[in-house]
Short mmCIF file of C-alpha atoms and ligand atoms in Angstrom, two decimals:
data_model
loop_
_atom_site.label_atom_id
_atom_site.label_comp_id
_atom_site.label_asym_id
_atom_site.label_seq_id
_atom_site.Cartn_x
_atom_site.Cartn_y
_atom_site.Cartn_z
CA UNK O 51 -85.31 31.05 20.38
CA UNK O 52 -83.10 33.11 17.88
CA UNK O 53 -83.56 32.15 14.20
CA UNK O 54 -79.76 31.88 13.92
CA UNK O 55 -79.54 28.86 15.89
CA UNK O 56 -77.03 26.30 14.74
CA UNK O 57 -78.60 23.78 12.74
CA UNK O 58 -78.03 20.12 14.20
CA UNK O 59 -77.25 16.73 12.43
CA UNK O 60 -77.26 13.51 14.54
CA UNK O 61 -75.41 10.67 12.69
CA UNK O 62 -76.39 7.21 13.98
CA UNK O 63 -80.02 6.95 15.38
CA UNK O 64 -79.73 4.17 17.78
CA UNK O 65 -80.70 4.41 21.49
CA UNK O 66 -78.35 7.46 21.93
CA UNK O 67 -78.75 9.31 18.65
CA UNK O 68 -82.58 9.05 18.20
CA UNK O 69 -83.02 10.19 21.64
CA UNK O 70 -80.57 12.97 21.18
CA UNK O 71 -82.30 14.12 17.74
CA UNK O 72 -85.78 14.21 19.33
CA UNK O 73 -84.47 16.04 22.40
CA UNK O 74 -82.54 18.76 20.36
CA UNK O 75 -85.75 19.34 18.19
CA UNK O 76 -87.83 19.52 21.56
CA UNK O 77 -85.30 22.15 22.88
CA UNK O 78 -85.95 24.56 19.60
CA UNK O 79 -83.34 23.35 17.30
CA UNK O 80 -83.84 22.21 13.45
CA UNK O 81 -82.36 18.63 13.54
CA UNK O 82 -81.53 16.19 10.63
CA UNK O 83 -81.20 12.70 12.12
CA UNK O 84 -79.14 10.26 9.50
CA UNK O 85 -78.41 6.73 9.58
CA UNK O 86 -77.15 4.08 7.04
CA UNK O 87 -80.07 1.72 8.04
CA UNK O 88 -82.82 3.04 5.85
CA UNK O 89 -85.40 0.82 7.67
CA UNK O 90 -84.53 2.52 10.91
CA UNK O 91 -85.10 5.92 9.16
CA UNK O 92 -88.31 4.98 7.61
CA UNK O 93 -89.65 4.06 11.03
CA UNK O 94 -88.56 7.03 12.83
CA UNK O 95 -89.79 9.24 9.96
CA UNK O 96 -93.23 7.71 10.29
CA UNK O 97 -93.06 8.31 14.05
CA UNK O 98 -92.35 4.77 15.12
CA UNK O 99 -89.20 4.23 17.54
CA UNK O 100 -87.34 1.14 16.34
CA UNK O 101 -86.45 -0.05 19.98
CA UNK O 102 -88.41 -0.04 23.27
CA UNK O 103 -87.83 3.22 25.30
CA UNK O 104 -90.37 4.45 27.74
CA UNK O 105 -91.62 8.07 26.79
CA UNK O 106 -89.56 8.16 23.56
CA UNK O 107 -92.49 7.49 21.12
CA UNK O 108 -94.60 10.39 22.51
CA UNK O 109 -91.56 12.76 22.32
CA UNK O 110 -90.79 11.73 18.76
CA UNK O 111 -94.27 12.49 17.90
CA UNK O 112 -94.13 15.86 19.55
CA UNK O 113 -90.76 16.59 17.71
CA UNK O 114 -91.95 15.59 14.25
CA UNK O 115 -95.15 17.70 14.85
CA UNK O 116 -93.00 20.77 15.49
CA UNK O 117 -91.54 20.48 11.90
CA UNK O 118 -88.08 20.90 13.29
CA UNK O 119 -87.12 17.11 12.96
CA UNK O 120 -86.65 14.95 10.12
CA UNK O 121 -84.59 11.89 9.16
CA UNK O 122 -82.43 10.92 6.15
CA UNK O 123 -79.90 8.39 4.89
CA UNK O 124 -78.08 10.94 3.09
CA UNK O 125 -74.78 12.06 4.34
CA UNK O 126 -74.46 14.86 1.62
CA UNK O 127 -77.67 16.23 2.88
CA UNK O 128 -76.26 16.05 6.43
CA UNK O 129 -73.11 17.84 5.43
CA UNK O 130 -74.89 20.63 3.54
CA UNK O 131 -77.49 20.98 6.43
CA UNK O 132 -75.64 21.02 9.73
CA UNK O 133 -73.57 23.60 11.66
CA UNK O 134 -72.86 21.28 14.74
CA UNK O 135 -72.88 17.51 13.75
CA UNK O 136 -73.27 14.94 16.67
CA UNK O 137 -71.73 11.45 15.78
CA UNK O 138 -73.80 8.91 17.85
CA UNK O 139 -72.69 5.74 16.15
CA UNK O 140 -71.93 2.44 17.89
CA UNK O 141 -68.51 1.43 19.33
CA UNK O 142 -69.25 -2.42 19.95
CA UNK O 143 -66.56 -4.77 21.29
CA UNK O 144 -64.31 -6.02 18.25
CA UNK O 145 -65.06 -9.65 17.30
CA UNK O 146 -61.53 -10.94 17.91
CA UNK O 147 -60.45 -8.92 20.99
CA UNK O 148 -61.49 -6.84 24.04
CA UNK O 149 -60.83 -3.48 22.08
CA UNK O 150 -63.59 -1.31 20.85
CA UNK O 151 -64.39 -1.56 17.21
CA UNK O 152 -64.13 2.08 15.90
CA UNK O 153 -64.91 1.40 12.17
CA UNK O 154 -68.35 3.12 12.46
CA UNK O 155 -67.09 6.15 14.14
CA UNK O 156 -64.03 6.53 11.82
CA UNK O 157 -66.49 6.09 8.84
CA UNK O 158 -68.87 8.70 10.15
CA UNK O 159 -66.18 11.44 10.74
CA UNK O 160 -64.45 10.64 7.52
CA UNK O 161 -67.59 10.69 5.65
CA UNK O 162 -68.64 14.07 7.09
CA UNK O 163 -65.16 15.51 6.69
CA UNK O 164 -65.11 14.71 2.85
CA UNK O 165 -68.31 16.47 2.24
CA UNK O 166 -68.45 19.53 4.58
CA UNK O 167 -67.60 22.85 2.76
CA UNK O 168 -68.17 25.52 5.33
CA UNK O 169 -66.93 26.00 9.02
CA UNK O 170 -68.50 23.44 11.23
CA UNK O 171 -68.17 21.53 14.49
CA UNK O 172 -67.93 17.76 14.64
CA UNK O 173 -68.89 16.51 17.93
CA UNK O 174 -68.22 12.74 19.11
CA UNK O 175 -70.73 11.40 21.62
CA UNK O 176 -69.83 7.67 21.23
CA UNK O 177 -67.78 6.00 23.82
CA UNK O 178 -64.28 5.68 22.52
CA UNK O 179 -60.83 4.78 23.80
CA UNK O 180 -58.90 7.74 25.16
CA UNK O 181 -56.79 9.28 22.24
CA UNK O 182 -59.59 8.71 19.54
CA UNK O 183 -60.55 12.13 19.38
CA UNK O 184 -56.96 13.53 18.96
CA UNK O 185 -56.46 10.81 16.03
CA UNK O 186 -59.79 11.85 14.56
CA UNK O 187 -58.92 15.52 14.69
CA UNK O 188 -55.88 14.88 12.42
CA UNK O 189 -57.77 12.39 10.20
CA UNK O 190 -60.78 14.85 9.53
CA UNK O 191 -58.35 17.78 9.04
CA UNK O 192 -56.22 16.06 6.56
CA UNK O 193 -59.28 14.65 4.55
CA UNK O 194 -61.34 17.90 4.74
CA UNK O 195 -60.95 20.79 2.17
CA UNK O 196 -61.35 23.04 5.13
CA UNK O 197 -58.34 21.80 6.72
CA UNK O 198 -57.96 23.11 10.46
CA UNK O 199 -61.32 25.07 10.03
CA UNK O 200 -63.27 21.87 10.49
CA UNK O 201 -63.02 21.31 14.48
CA UNK O 202 -63.70 18.51 16.54
CA UNK O 203 -65.23 18.32 20.10
CA UNK O 204 -66.15 15.34 22.49
CA UNK O 205 -69.24 15.56 24.27
CA UNK O 206 -69.81 12.27 26.19
CA UNK O 207 -73.34 11.11 26.94
CA UNK O 208 -74.43 9.28 30.12
CA UNK O 209 -78.00 8.40 29.36
CA UNK O 210 -79.40 5.13 30.72
CA UNK O 211 -81.84 3.12 28.64
CA UNK O 212 -85.21 3.15 30.14
CA UNK O 213 -84.50 6.64 31.12
CA UNK O 214 -83.16 7.85 27.82
CA UNK O 215 -85.30 11.17 27.56
CA UNK O 216 -85.07 12.35 31.16
CA UNK O 217 -81.25 11.73 31.29
CA UNK O 218 -80.97 13.68 28.00
CA UNK O 219 -83.09 16.60 28.86
CA UNK O 220 -82.06 16.91 32.47
CA UNK O 221 -78.51 15.60 32.70
CA UNK O 222 -76.58 15.43 36.01
CA UNK O 223 -73.63 17.30 34.26
CA UNK O 224 -72.47 18.37 30.85
CA UNK O 225 -68.85 17.66 29.61
CA UNK O 226 -67.61 19.73 26.72
CA UNK O 227 -64.27 18.41 25.51
CA UNK O 228 -62.87 21.02 23.26
CA UNK O 229 -59.48 22.33 21.68
CA UNK O 230 -60.67 25.89 21.11
CA UNK O 231 -62.92 28.64 22.42
CA UNK O 232 -65.03 28.69 19.25
CA UNK O 233 -65.80 24.97 19.94
CA UNK O 234 -66.76 25.65 23.45
CA UNK O 235 -69.06 28.59 22.36
CA UNK O 236 -70.80 26.29 19.74
CA UNK O 237 -71.61 23.57 22.32
CA UNK O 238 -72.65 26.33 24.66
CA UNK O 239 -75.24 27.51 22.22
CA UNK O 240 -76.50 24.07 21.65
CA UNK O 241 -76.98 23.15 25.20
CA UNK O 242 -78.11 26.55 26.46
CA UNK O 243 -81.75 25.43 27.58
CA UNK O 244 -79.92 22.69 29.53
CA UNK O 245 -77.31 24.94 31.01
CA UNK O 246 -80.07 27.47 31.92
CA UNK O 247 -81.52 24.71 34.20
CA UNK O 248 -78.28 25.03 36.40
CA UNK O 249 -76.74 22.00 35.03
CA UNK O 250 -73.10 21.84 35.72
CA UNK O 251 -70.66 22.15 32.81
CA UNK O 252 -67.24 20.78 32.81
CA UNK O 253 -65.11 22.34 30.18
CA UNK O 254 -62.16 19.86 29.37
CA UNK O 255 -59.48 18.97 26.88
CA UNK O 256 -60.48 16.05 24.43
CA UNK O 257 -58.69 13.35 26.32
CA UNK O 258 -60.28 14.26 29.79
CA UNK O 259 -63.91 14.40 27.98
CA UNK O 260 -63.28 10.78 26.67
CA UNK O 261 -61.90 9.54 29.89
CA UNK O 262 -65.02 10.88 31.94
CA UNK O 263 -67.34 8.41 30.26
CA UNK O 264 -65.32 5.21 30.54
CA UNK O 265 -64.37 6.08 34.03
CA UNK O 266 -67.86 6.63 35.01
CA UNK O 267 -69.04 3.41 33.48
CA UNK O 268 -65.96 1.59 34.97
CA UNK O 269 -67.01 3.01 38.49
CA UNK O 270 -70.54 2.00 38.30
CA UNK O 271 -69.52 -1.48 37.19
CA UNK O 272 -67.06 -1.77 40.03
CA UNK O 273 -69.84 -0.68 42.42
CA UNK O 274 -72.06 -3.51 41.33
CA UNK O 275 -69.46 -6.20 41.28
CA UNK O 276 -68.24 -4.97 44.66
CA UNK O 277 -71.68 -5.84 46.21
CA UNK O 278 -71.72 -9.06 44.21
CA UNK O 279 -68.27 -9.95 45.45
CA UNK O 280 -69.60 -9.56 48.89
CA UNK O 281 -72.53 -11.88 47.92
CA UNK O 282 -70.02 -14.70 47.14
CA UNK O 283 -68.53 -13.91 50.63
CA UNK O 284 -71.99 -14.36 51.94
CA UNK O 285 -72.62 -17.47 50.26
CA UNK O 286 -69.59 -18.99 52.01
CA UNK O 287 -70.40 -17.75 55.48
CA UNK O 288 -74.07 -17.66 55.83
CA UNK O 289 -74.21 -13.88 55.83
CA UNK O 290 -77.10 -12.32 54.00
CA UNK O 291 -76.01 -9.83 51.20
CA UNK O 292 -79.47 -7.93 51.15
CA UNK O 293 -78.91 -6.96 54.85
CA UNK O 294 -75.40 -6.12 54.11
CA UNK O 295 -76.27 -3.84 51.09
CA UNK O 296 -78.86 -2.12 53.08
CA UNK O 297 -76.43 -1.35 55.96
CA UNK O 298 -73.86 -0.29 53.54
CA UNK O 299 -76.44 1.98 51.58
CA UNK O 300 -77.31 3.94 54.84
CA UNK O 301 -73.61 5.26 54.81
CA UNK O 302 -73.81 8.50 52.90
CA UNK O 303 -70.54 8.05 51.81
CA UNK O 304 -71.32 4.89 49.99
CA UNK O 305 -74.93 5.40 49.00
CA UNK O 306 -77.31 2.80 47.75
CA UNK O 307 -77.50 3.42 43.98
CA UNK O 308 -75.77 0.74 41.88
CA UNK O 309 -75.35 -1.23 45.03
CA UNK O 310 -78.12 -3.68 44.21
CA UNK O 311 -76.80 -7.23 44.45
CA UNK O 312 -77.94 -9.98 42.02
CA UNK O 313 -77.10 -11.30 38.70
CA UNK O 314 -75.00 -8.35 37.67
CA UNK O 315 -74.72 -5.99 34.80
CA UNK O 316 -75.00 -6.42 31.13
CA UNK O 317 -76.09 -4.26 28.26
CA UNK O 318 -74.40 -2.36 25.21
CA UNK O 319 -72.11 -0.17 27.47
CA UNK O 320 -70.80 -1.43 30.99
CA UNK O 321 -69.25 -4.84 29.98
CA UNK O 322 -67.78 -3.79 26.71
CA UNK O 323 -66.53 -0.38 28.06
CA UNK O 324 -64.51 -1.96 30.87
CA UNK O 325 -62.96 -4.44 28.70
CA UNK O 326 -62.13 -1.71 25.93
CA UNK O 327 -60.71 0.62 28.85
CA UNK O 328 -58.37 -2.36 30.04
CA UNK O 329 -57.34 -3.05 26.35
CA UNK O 330 -56.48 0.62 25.81
CA UNK O 331 -54.61 1.06 29.05
CA UNK O 332 -52.45 -2.00 28.08
CA UNK O 333 -51.78 -0.06 24.84
CA UNK O 334 -50.69 2.84 26.81
CA UNK O 335 -48.25 0.82 28.95
CA UNK O 336 -50.39 1.42 32.14
CA UNK O 337 -52.26 -1.89 32.05
CA UNK O 338 -51.89 -2.25 35.83
CA UNK O 339 -53.83 0.85 36.71
CA UNK O 340 -56.90 -0.71 35.71
CA UNK O 341 -56.25 -4.39 35.94
CA UNK O 342 -58.78 -4.63 38.65
CA UNK O 343 -61.31 -4.09 36.03
CA UNK O 344 -60.63 -7.75 34.90
CA UNK O 345 -61.81 -8.76 38.33
CA UNK O 346 -64.90 -6.60 38.09
CA UNK O 347 -65.64 -8.49 34.71
CA UNK O 348 -64.98 -11.87 36.30
CA UNK O 349 -67.03 -11.25 39.42
CA UNK O 350 -69.97 -10.35 37.15
CA UNK O 351 -69.64 -13.31 34.99
CA UNK O 352 -69.48 -15.72 38.06
CA UNK O 353 -72.84 -14.20 39.25
CA UNK O 354 -74.49 -16.08 35.98
CA UNK O 355 -72.67 -19.25 36.80
CA UNK O 356 -73.67 -19.23 40.46
CA UNK O 357 -77.46 -18.63 39.12
CA UNK O 358 -77.33 -21.56 37.15
CA UNK O 359 -75.94 -23.64 40.17
CA UNK O 360 -78.82 -22.45 42.09
CA UNK O 361 -81.42 -23.65 39.67
CA UNK O 362 -79.44 -26.91 39.50
CA UNK O 363 -79.52 -27.20 43.25
CA UNK O 364 -83.30 -26.66 43.42
CA UNK O 365 -84.01 -29.08 40.55
CA UNK O 366 -82.28 -31.81 42.60
CA UNK O 367 -78.73 -31.79 41.09
CA UNK O 368 -79.30 -32.23 37.42
CA UNK O 369 -80.67 -30.07 34.84
CA UNK O 370 -81.27 -32.49 32.08
CA UNK O 371 -84.98 -32.59 31.06
CA UNK O 372 -85.81 -30.17 33.70
CA UNK O 373 -88.36 -27.57 32.76
CA UNK O 374 -87.30 -24.11 33.62
CA UNK O 375 -89.33 -20.84 33.36
CA UNK O 376 -86.62 -18.06 32.71
CA UNK O 377 -88.44 -14.72 33.51
CA UNK O 378 -86.75 -11.94 31.46
CA UNK O 379 -84.19 -11.66 28.68
CA UNK O 380 -83.42 -8.02 28.56
CA UNK O 381 -80.26 -6.84 30.25
CA UNK O 382 -82.53 -4.75 32.48
CA UNK O 383 -86.22 -4.07 33.05
CA UNK O 384 -87.99 -1.35 30.72
CA UNK O 385 -85.66 -2.26 28.00
CA UNK O 386 -85.62 -4.65 24.83
CA UNK O 387 -81.97 -4.73 24.68
CA UNK O 388 -80.39 -8.12 24.99
CA UNK O 389 -76.72 -7.09 24.33
CA UNK O 390 -74.63 -8.88 26.70
CA UNK O 391 -77.75 -9.62 28.77
CA UNK O 392 -76.95 -11.70 31.91
CA UNK O 393 -80.49 -13.15 31.61
CA UNK O 394 -80.13 -14.62 28.28
CA UNK O 395 -76.84 -15.95 29.10
CA UNK O 396 -78.15 -17.69 32.08
CA UNK O 397 -81.11 -19.20 29.87
CA UNK O 398 -78.47 -20.38 27.42
CA UNK O 399 -76.27 -22.10 29.97
CA UNK O 400 -79.45 -23.88 31.34
CA UNK O 401 -80.27 -24.92 27.84
CA UNK O 402 -76.73 -26.19 27.32
CA UNK O 403 -77.19 -28.32 30.58
CA UNK O 404 -80.19 -29.94 28.96
CA UNK O 405 -82.92 -28.00 30.62
CA UNK O 406 -85.98 -27.27 28.64
CA UNK O 407 -86.06 -23.49 29.03
CA UNK O 408 -89.13 -21.13 28.33
CA UNK O 409 -88.17 -17.61 28.09
CA UNK O 410 -90.60 -14.68 28.70
CA UNK O 411 -89.78 -11.10 28.62
CA UNK O 412 -92.46 -8.41 28.09
CA UNK O 413 -90.45 -6.66 25.43
CA UNK O 414 -87.31 -8.49 24.61
CA UNK O 415 -88.73 -11.88 23.28
CA UNK O 416 -88.08 -10.80 19.50
CA UNK O 417 -84.56 -9.42 20.10
CA UNK O 418 -83.69 -12.59 22.13
CA UNK O 419 -84.92 -15.19 19.49
CA UNK O 420 -82.82 -13.45 16.95
CA UNK O 421 -79.86 -14.13 19.18
CA UNK O 422 -80.68 -17.68 20.68
CA UNK O 423 -83.36 -19.06 18.37
CA UNK O 424 -82.85 -22.63 20.12
CA UNK O 425 -84.74 -21.44 23.35
CA UNK O 426 -88.49 -21.63 23.63
CA UNK O 427 -90.19 -18.30 23.78
CA UNK O 428 -93.52 -17.89 25.62
CA UNK O 429 -95.98 -15.15 24.86
CA UNK O 430 -96.97 -14.66 28.46
CA UNK O 431 -95.92 -14.93 32.01
CA UNK O 432 -98.49 -17.71 32.72
CA UNK O 433 -97.30 -19.68 29.47
CA UNK O 434 -93.92 -19.52 30.50
CA UNK O 435 -94.15 -20.87 33.96
CA UNK O 436 -96.94 -23.54 32.97
CA UNK O 437 -95.64 -26.84 34.43
CA UNK O 438 -92.20 -25.57 35.33
CA UNK O 439 -90.06 -27.52 37.63
CA UNK O 440 -88.14 -24.31 38.55
CA UNK O 441 -88.81 -20.62 37.90
CA UNK O 442 -85.85 -18.26 37.71
CA UNK O 443 -86.26 -14.49 37.62
CA UNK O 444 -83.61 -12.95 35.50
CA UNK O 445 -84.79 -9.46 34.86
CA UNK O 446 -86.79 -7.39 37.38
CA UNK O 447 -89.76 -6.46 35.32
CA UNK O 448 -92.52 -4.85 37.37
CA UNK O 449 -94.82 -7.59 35.99
CA UNK O 450 -92.64 -10.21 37.60
CA UNK O 451 -92.56 -8.23 40.83
CA UNK O 452 -96.45 -7.75 40.99
CA UNK O 453 -97.15 -11.60 40.06
CA UNK O 454 -99.04 -13.31 42.66
CA UNK O 455 -97.20 -16.24 44.12
CA UNK O 456 -100.31 -18.32 44.48
CA UNK O 457 -101.46 -17.71 40.85
CA UNK O 458 -97.95 -18.72 39.73
CA UNK O 459 -97.97 -21.66 42.06
CA UNK O 460 -101.20 -22.91 40.57
CA UNK O 461 -99.57 -23.18 37.04
CA UNK O 462 -96.00 -24.57 38.10
CA UNK O 463 -95.31 -28.09 38.54
CA UNK O 464 -93.13 -27.58 41.71
CA UNK O 465 -93.02 -24.23 43.48
CA UNK O 466 -89.32 -23.58 43.37
CA UNK O 467 -87.97 -20.08 42.55
CA UNK O 468 -84.54 -18.63 41.98
CA UNK O 469 -84.89 -14.76 42.48
CA UNK O 470 -81.76 -13.57 40.52
CA UNK O 471 -82.48 -9.92 41.02
CA UNK O 472 -83.67 -9.83 44.71
CA UNK O 473 -86.89 -8.43 43.41
CA UNK O 474 -89.51 -10.66 45.12
CA UNK O 475 -90.89 -10.91 48.46
CA UNK O 476 -89.17 -14.00 50.02
CA UNK O 477 -91.61 -14.31 52.95
CA UNK O 478 -94.76 -14.10 50.75
CA UNK O 479 -93.34 -16.72 48.41
CA UNK O 480 -92.29 -19.06 51.32
CA UNK O 481 -95.70 -18.71 52.83
CA UNK O 482 -97.48 -19.74 49.79
CA UNK O 483 -95.41 -22.89 49.67
CA UNK O 484 -92.53 -21.89 47.69
CA UNK O 485 -88.93 -23.12 47.85
CA UNK O 486 -87.17 -19.61 47.51
CA UNK O 487 -83.69 -19.06 46.74
CA UNK O 488 -81.63 -15.89 46.00
CA UNK O 489 -78.01 -15.13 45.34
CA UNK O 490 -75.84 -14.18 48.32
CA UNK O 491 -78.73 -15.14 50.92
CA UNK O 492 -79.00 -18.07 53.12
CA UNK O 493 -81.48 -20.64 52.20
CA UNK O 494 -84.25 -19.50 54.81
CA UNK O 495 -83.65 -15.62 54.35
CA UNK O 496 -86.50 -13.41 54.78
CA UNK O 497 -87.90 -10.37 52.83
CA UNK O 498 -85.50 -7.52 52.89
CA UNK O 499 -86.77 -4.25 51.14
CA UNK O 500 -83.78 -3.10 49.40
CA UNK O 501 -83.84 0.75 49.55
CA UNK O 502 -84.64 2.07 46.10
CA UNK O 503 -83.77 5.68 44.85
CA UNK O 504 -86.55 7.30 43.02
CA UNK O 505 -84.17 8.36 40.44
CA UNK O 506 -83.77 4.66 39.47
CA UNK O 507 -87.41 4.22 39.08
CA UNK O 508 -88.99 4.52 35.58
CA UNK O 509 -92.17 6.50 35.87
CA UNK O 510 -95.38 4.81 34.51
CA UNK O 511 -95.93 6.03 30.88
C1 LIG V 59 -75.04 2.83 31.57
C2 LIG V 59 -74.71 3.87 32.25
O1 LIG V 59 -75.50 3.99 33.66
C3 LIG V 59 -74.93 5.19 31.61
O2 LIG V 59 -74.66 6.40 32.19
C4 LIG V 59 -74.22 5.19 30.41
O3 LIG V 59 -74.57 6.10 29.63
C5 LIG V 59 -74.54 3.76 29.59
O4 LIG V 59 -74.31 2.61 30.43
P1 LIG V 59 -77.24 1.36 30.78
O5 LIG V 59 -76.43 0.54 30.00
O6 LIG V 59 -78.56 1.97 30.11
O7 LIG V 59 -76.41 2.59 31.15
O8 LIG V 59 -77.75 0.68 32.11
P2 LIG V 59 -77.65 0.85 33.52
O9 LIG V 59 -78.82 1.29 34.19
O10 LIG V 59 -76.37 1.51 34.12
O11 LIG V 59 -77.69 -0.79 34.21
C6 LIG V 59 -76.46 -1.55 33.57
C7 LIG V 59 -76.60 -2.89 34.33
O12 LIG V 59 -76.07 -2.98 35.68
C8 LIG V 59 -78.07 -3.66 34.12
O13 LIG V 59 -77.62 -4.92 33.65
C9 LIG V 59 -78.52 -3.61 35.62
O14 LIG V 59 -79.31 -4.76 35.79
C10 LIG V 59 -77.30 -3.80 36.43
N1 LIG V 59 -77.30 -3.22 37.79
C11 LIG V 59 -77.46 -1.90 37.97
C12 LIG V 59 -77.12 -3.90 38.87
O15 LIG V 59 -76.84 -5.14 38.75
N2 LIG V 59 -77.07 -3.40 40.16
C13 LIG V 59 -77.32 -2.10 40.28
O16 LIG V 59 -77.24 -1.44 41.51
C14 LIG V 59 -77.65 -1.34 39.03
#
């Protein structure tokens, strides 16, 4: 690669930023990763990833070894170093409303704008309400000694946790939200190796680029809630949502991805993004256009309540004093992220009804303990299920899929299981004497192998 490559900074080194910084270094750029959290920076600089993400530790080691990646807490250093600055800080849900909390984004853009003294491009990657990039453009150009020379672009990121490296290096598409040809050229240079693979590029205005991200996440959330709404219909009619999902997935126009019924979506993106989108639409006076996202949210939350109902049913109608083994705490497998995790929410509701809950997650116990210290946490699957009255599968880790129903059965007090993720072999469990229940399926439903797409499978690392 040419020596006059743009130098890159990545501000914010969470799931998105740390992965982006590592991948940009692997693509041949000199990269400086910056975060206000010095413990995170120390870990990354010493080659350790502060969260669980398959494949990332190896890639971090490779990037550090290349000499092209380093980390710092110093924004002055970032301003002096970078030609293209990627802002990857979080936009969590505000404490007191459904809106996105933009304080970290505003601080990062303003902090850089005050310090940058030569022409540079600030690129937002965080998920933000439509109109934020336009507002930030005026903000940074007012603050900056460079005025309009300091340009801003938006480049939304679609990476999924558990697939972060692959999604960053080989995305389905790139979106460049720009206001000038110069800004487009900078992004084209930075993403050249990815574009050269034939990745489609959409060049758009700032508002469209912001909207692509929230529209994509809203669509995915809607697809999941759609099949989960059908699960509710199945529960009332005796139909089987697994067979239904399989039949729908075979229609190419519908497809099977994100059509997996169960406990529903959680995490740091989908739930807060649909809420922030609704909130922004209200502000814009077009609330009706996306009011259906309120239903999407409600359907999703009702799955959690229904899961608790099934556990209570299996326990004989009352949860007080019942020993429940809760398998999983992360919002999905191959992640240690418990933000808005359906699993943890169900465990909490069971606990509040008086159950004695033993949670086990292969990676997320520590994060879960921080959020809900009152639950019991087990160090292994067998410890969690020992003497359980009911087992409930909440996150479909491979370890739980692979568990032997007989071996588990030897440990529990009663062989009763609720499969909150349609991940287990119903026939096998019944054969081994378990009472098996799953959301949206009749009490005696048999095994249905939901069609999985290899693009949704994490490769063994
Ligand atoms: C999501 C988007 O997929 C990604 O493009 C964006 O950049 C960030 O938000 P992520 O939050 O990592 O990524 O998780 P994702 O794989 O989308 O799963 C979200 C939730 O939906 C999980 O809780 C998962 O268990 C649930 N889900 C997913 C289902 O319940 N059914 C499905 O069919 C698919």
